[in-house]
């Protein structure tokens, strides 16, 4: 039970850390995640809502709410897919790209500040343990979703 209590505490602390990094930009972490995925897609910085929802692990309804919020803030725009006008693509606006870049810089700087308290070996051990736990929990979630 101690493991899950500590994981819960880490999750809460991580949430607070993400707020401190992104609140000044008016972003929730999930908003930043979507902007970052679009940024990493490269020019023209666009993807379908379905592809985005798969990457950031959100339902289509949840993704719609996130995209509505990002569109109101002028970070993204919905446009017709050039290859199939029945489909929609989500594209970063210039404002969205600039915000994604600022957020990425702030988040990377803060992550480095936290990580520097650990040796490279410590980082590698923690990363390996978290990856293992993630694999186990992902497999469990898949089994549970089929039940």
PDB file of C-alpha atoms in Angstrom:
ATOM      1  CA  UNK A   1       0.000   0.000   0.000  1.00  0.00           C
ATOM      2  CA  UNK A   2       2.903   2.361   0.662  1.00  0.00           C
ATOM      3  CA  UNK A   3       3.869   2.237  -3.012  1.00  0.00           C
ATOM      4  CA  UNK A   4       0.468   3.455  -4.181  1.00  0.00           C
ATOM      5  CA  UNK A   5       0.373   6.127  -1.480  1.00  0.00           C
ATOM      6  CA  UNK A   6       3.762   7.413  -2.632  1.00  0.00           C
ATOM      7  CA  UNK A   7       2.682   7.268  -6.278  1.00  0.00           C
ATOM      8  CA  UNK A   8      -0.425   9.268  -5.403  1.00  0.00           C
ATOM      9  CA  UNK A   9       1.726  11.867  -3.644  1.00  0.00           C
ATOM     10  CA  UNK A  10       4.091  12.027  -6.632  1.00  0.00           C
ATOM     11  CA  UNK A  11       1.058  12.502  -8.898  1.00  0.00           C
ATOM     12  CA  UNK A  12      -0.231  15.361  -6.756  1.00  0.00           C
ATOM     13  CA  UNK A  13       3.203  16.986  -6.598  1.00  0.00           C
ATOM     14  CA  UNK A  14       3.629  16.551 -10.355  1.00  0.00           C
ATOM     15  CA  UNK A  15       0.246  18.189 -10.918  1.00  0.00           C
ATOM     16  CA  UNK A  16       1.305  21.159  -8.777  1.00  0.00           C
ATOM     17  CA  UNK A  17       4.634  21.343 -10.618  1.00  0.00           C
ATOM     18  CA  UNK A  18       2.847  21.417 -13.983  1.00  0.00           C
ATOM     19  CA  UNK A  19       0.520  24.169 -12.760  1.00  0.00           C
ATOM     20  CA  UNK A  20       3.477  26.271 -11.651  1.00  0.00           C
ATOM     21  CA  UNK A  21       5.082  25.834 -15.076  1.00  0.00           C
ATOM     22  CA  UNK A  22       2.009  26.538 -17.196  1.00  0.00           C
ATOM     23  CA  UNK A  23      -0.504  28.643 -15.267  1.00  0.00           C
ATOM     24  CA  UNK A  24       1.244  31.896 -16.183  1.00  0.00           C
ATOM     25  CA  UNK A  25       0.602  31.021 -19.844  1.00  0.00           C
ATOM     26  CA  UNK A  26      -3.053  30.237 -19.147  1.00  0.00           C
ATOM     27  CA  UNK A  27      -2.615  26.552 -20.017  1.00  0.00           C
ATOM     28  CA  UNK A  28      -3.726  23.349 -18.370  1.00  0.00           C
ATOM     29  CA  UNK A  29      -1.263  20.489 -18.785  1.00  0.00           C
ATOM     30  CA  UNK A  30      -3.594  18.703 -21.219  1.00  0.00           C
ATOM     31  CA  UNK A  31      -3.800  21.908 -23.298  1.00  0.00           C
ATOM     32  CA  UNK A  32      -0.018  22.079 -23.381  1.00  0.00           C
ATOM     33  CA  UNK A  33       0.124  18.390 -24.322  1.00  0.00           C
ATOM     34  CA  UNK A  34      -2.092  18.967 -27.359  1.00  0.00           C
ATOM     35  CA  UNK A  35      -0.147  22.054 -28.427  1.00  0.00           C
ATOM     36  CA  UNK A  36       3.126  20.164 -27.962  1.00  0.00           C
ATOM     37  CA  UNK A  37       1.942  17.177 -30.042  1.00  0.00           C
ATOM     38  CA  UNK A  38       0.942  19.553 -32.847  1.00  0.00           C
ATOM     39  CA  UNK A  39       4.269  21.379 -32.533  1.00  0.00           C
ATOM     40  CA  UNK A  40       6.208  18.118 -32.740  1.00  0.00           C
ATOM     41  CA  UNK A  41       4.210  17.091 -35.823  1.00  0.00           C
ATOM     42  CA  UNK A  42       6.149  19.781 -37.688  1.00  0.00           C
ATOM     43  CA  UNK A  43       4.969  22.143 -40.351  1.00  0.00           C
ATOM     44  CA  UNK A  44       2.090  22.568 -41.136  1.00  0.00           C
ATOM     45  CA  UNK A  45       1.478  21.639 -37.441  1.00  0.00           C
ATOM     46  CA  UNK A  46      -1.790  19.803 -37.944  1.00  0.00           C
ATOM     47  CA  UNK A  47      -3.444  16.489 -37.107  1.00  0.00           C
ATOM     48  CA  UNK A  48      -6.904  14.987 -37.020  1.00  0.00           C
ATOM     49  CA  UNK A  49      -8.811  15.138 -33.743  1.00  0.00           C
ATOM     50  CA  UNK A  50      -8.808  11.326 -33.667  1.00  0.00           C
ATOM     51  CA  UNK A  51      -5.032  11.117 -33.926  1.00  0.00           C
ATOM     52  CA  UNK A  52      -4.649  13.737 -31.197  1.00  0.00           C
ATOM     53  CA  UNK A  53      -7.057  11.932 -28.870  1.00  0.00           C
ATOM     54  CA  UNK A  54      -5.134   8.669 -29.291  1.00  0.00           C
ATOM     55  CA  UNK A  55      -1.810  10.308 -28.470  1.00  0.00           C
ATOM     56  CA  UNK A  56      -2.997  12.262 -25.417  1.00  0.00           C
ATOM     57  CA  UNK A  57      -5.284   9.448 -24.227  1.00  0.00           C
ATOM     58  CA  UNK A  58      -8.595  11.286 -24.264  1.00  0.00           C
ATOM     59  CA  UNK A  59     -12.022  10.216 -25.447  1.00  0.00           C
ATOM     60  CA  UNK A  60     -13.426  11.898 -28.539  1.00  0.00           C
ATOM     61  CA  UNK A  61     -15.820  13.877 -26.322  1.00  0.00           C
ATOM     62  CA  UNK A  62     -12.998  14.950 -24.017  1.00  0.00           C
ATOM     63  CA  UNK A  63     -10.873  15.893 -27.004  1.00  0.00           C
ATOM     64  CA  UNK A  64     -13.707  18.035 -28.382  1.00  0.00           C
ATOM     65  CA  UNK A  65     -13.868  19.988 -25.111  1.00  0.00           C
ATOM     66  CA  UNK A  66     -10.108  20.538 -25.120  1.00  0.00           C
ATOM     67  CA  UNK A  67     -10.102  21.638 -28.767  1.00  0.00           C
ATOM     68  CA  UNK A  68     -13.045  23.992 -28.159  1.00  0.00           C
ATOM     69  CA  UNK A  69     -11.077  25.636 -25.332  1.00  0.00           C
ATOM     70  CA  UNK A  70      -7.907  25.889 -27.431  1.00  0.00           C
ATOM     71  CA  UNK A  71      -9.850  27.284 -30.378  1.00  0.00           C
ATOM     72  CA  UNK A  72     -11.496  29.964 -28.193  1.00  0.00           C
ATOM     73  CA  UNK A  73      -8.006  30.964 -27.017  1.00  0.00           C
ATOM     74  CA  UNK A  74      -6.887  31.166 -30.670  1.00  0.00           C
ATOM     75  CA  UNK A  75      -4.205  28.478 -30.198  1.00  0.00           C
ATOM     76  CA  UNK A  76      -5.699  26.153 -32.826  1.00  0.00           C
ATOM     77  CA  UNK A  77      -8.126  26.293 -35.686  1.00  0.00           C
ATOM     78  CA  UNK A  78     -10.299  23.657 -37.268  1.00  0.00           C
ATOM     79  CA  UNK A  79     -10.075  23.391 -41.032  1.00  0.00           C
ATOM     80  CA  UNK A  80     -11.337  20.984 -43.665  1.00  0.00           C
ATOM     81  CA  UNK A  81      -8.917  18.195 -44.589  1.00  0.00           C
ATOM     82  CA  UNK A  82      -7.511  18.961 -48.047  1.00  0.00           C
ATOM     83  CA  UNK A  83      -7.728  15.296 -49.066  1.00  0.00           C
ATOM     84  CA  UNK A  84     -11.272  14.738 -47.759  1.00  0.00           C
ATOM     85  CA  UNK A  85     -13.413  17.785 -47.031  1.00  0.00           C
ATOM     86  CA  UNK A  86     -15.713  15.665 -44.845  1.00  0.00           C
ATOM     87  CA  UNK A  87     -12.886  15.412 -42.322  1.00  0.00           C
ATOM     88  CA  UNK A  88     -11.529  18.089 -40.023  1.00  0.00           C
ATOM     89  CA  UNK A  89      -7.925  18.779 -39.121  1.00  0.00           C
ATOM     90  CA  UNK A  90      -6.668  20.749 -36.162  1.00  0.00           C
ATOM     91  CA  UNK A  91      -3.882  23.196 -36.923  1.00  0.00           C
ATOM     92  CA  UNK A  92      -1.750  25.336 -34.639  1.00  0.00           C
ATOM     93  CA  UNK A  93      -2.158  29.036 -35.215  1.00  0.00           C
ATOM     94  CA  UNK A  94       0.881  31.312 -35.078  1.00  0.00           C
ATOM     95  CA  UNK A  95      -0.237  32.313 -31.568  1.00  0.00           C
ATOM     96  CA  UNK A  96      -0.550  28.614 -30.652  1.00  0.00           C
ATOM     97  CA  UNK A  97       2.920  27.817 -31.953  1.00  0.00           C
ATOM     98  CA  UNK A  98       4.456  30.739 -30.059  1.00  0.00           C
ATOM     99  CA  UNK A  99       2.640  29.680 -26.886  1.00  0.00           C
ATOM    100  CA  UNK A 100       3.715  26.047 -27.342  1.00  0.00           C
ATOM    101  CA  UNK A 101       7.325  27.180 -27.703  1.00  0.00           C
ATOM    102  CA  UNK A 102       7.150  29.354 -24.574  1.00  0.00           C
ATOM    103  CA  UNK A 103       5.490  26.570 -22.599  1.00  0.00           C
ATOM    104  CA  UNK A 104       8.031  23.994 -23.781  1.00  0.00           C
ATOM    105  CA  UNK A 105      10.905  26.242 -22.754  1.00  0.00           C
ATOM    106  CA  UNK A 106       9.409  26.914 -19.311  1.00  0.00           C
ATOM    107  CA  UNK A 107       8.572  23.251 -18.741  1.00  0.00           C
ATOM    108  CA  UNK A 108      12.016  22.024 -19.858  1.00  0.00           C
ATOM    109  CA  UNK A 109      13.770  24.559 -17.621  1.00  0.00           C
ATOM    110  CA  UNK A 110      11.700  23.496 -14.609  1.00  0.00           C
ATOM    111  CA  UNK A 111      12.227  19.773 -15.319  1.00  0.00           C
ATOM    112  CA  UNK A 112      15.985  20.298 -15.468  1.00  0.00           C
ATOM    113  CA  UNK A 113      15.862  22.107 -12.125  1.00  0.00           C
ATOM    114  CA  UNK A 114      14.097  19.126 -10.528  1.00  0.00           C
ATOM    115  CA  UNK A 115      16.214  16.437 -12.198  1.00  0.00           C
ATOM    116  CA  UNK A 116      19.542  18.062 -11.285  1.00  0.00           C
ATOM    117  CA  UNK A 117      18.964  16.898  -7.692  1.00  0.00           C
ATOM    118  CA  UNK A 118      19.441  13.317  -8.961  1.00  0.00           C
ATOM    119  CA  UNK A 119      22.539  11.647 -10.351  1.00  0.00           C
ATOM    120  CA  UNK A 120      22.360  10.270 -13.911  1.00  0.00           C
ATOM    121  CA  UNK A 121      22.275   6.749 -12.417  1.00  0.00           C
ATOM    122  CA  UNK A 122      19.368   7.729 -10.144  1.00  0.00           C
ATOM    123  CA  UNK A 123      17.468   9.121 -13.132  1.00  0.00           C
ATOM    124  CA  UNK A 124      18.061   5.917 -15.088  1.00  0.00           C
ATOM    125  CA  UNK A 125      16.896   3.713 -12.182  1.00  0.00           C
ATOM    126  CA  UNK A 126      13.764   5.770 -11.536  1.00  0.00           C
ATOM    127  CA  UNK A 127      12.962   5.886 -15.241  1.00  0.00           C
ATOM    128  CA  UNK A 128      13.356   2.102 -15.592  1.00  0.00           C
ATOM    129  CA  UNK A 129      11.130   1.459 -12.567  1.00  0.00           C
ATOM    130  CA  UNK A 130       8.437   3.876 -13.773  1.00  0.00           C
ATOM    131  CA  UNK A 131       8.519   2.334 -17.270  1.00  0.00           C
ATOM    132  CA  UNK A 132       8.052  -1.135 -15.765  1.00  0.00           C
ATOM    133  CA  UNK A 133       5.145   0.025 -13.623  1.00  0.00           C
ATOM    134  CA  UNK A 134       3.625   1.832 -16.601  1.00  0.00           C
ATOM    135  CA  UNK A 135       3.822  -1.335 -18.696  1.00  0.00           C
ATOM    136  CA  UNK A 136       2.152  -3.396 -15.955  1.00  0.00           C
ATOM    137  CA  UNK A 137      -0.588  -0.832 -15.351  1.00  0.00           C
ATOM    138  CA  UNK A 138      -1.200  -0.363 -19.089  1.00  0.00           C
ATOM    139  CA  UNK A 139      -1.616  -4.122 -19.525  1.00  0.00           C
ATOM    140  CA  UNK A 140      -3.994  -4.222 -16.560  1.00  0.00           C
ATOM    141  CA  UNK A 141      -6.052  -1.345 -17.988  1.00  0.00           C
ATOM    142  CA  UNK A 142      -6.303  -3.153 -21.330  1.00  0.00           C
ATOM    143  CA  UNK A 143      -7.511  -6.339 -19.640  1.00  0.00           C
ATOM    144  CA  UNK A 144     -10.017  -4.368 -17.568  1.00  0.00           C
ATOM    145  CA  UNK A 145     -11.375  -2.561 -20.639  1.00  0.00           C
ATOM    146  CA  UNK A 146     -12.091  -5.894 -22.356  1.00  0.00           C
ATOM    147  CA  UNK A 147     -13.917  -7.315 -19.323  1.00  0.00           C
TER     148      UNK A 147
END
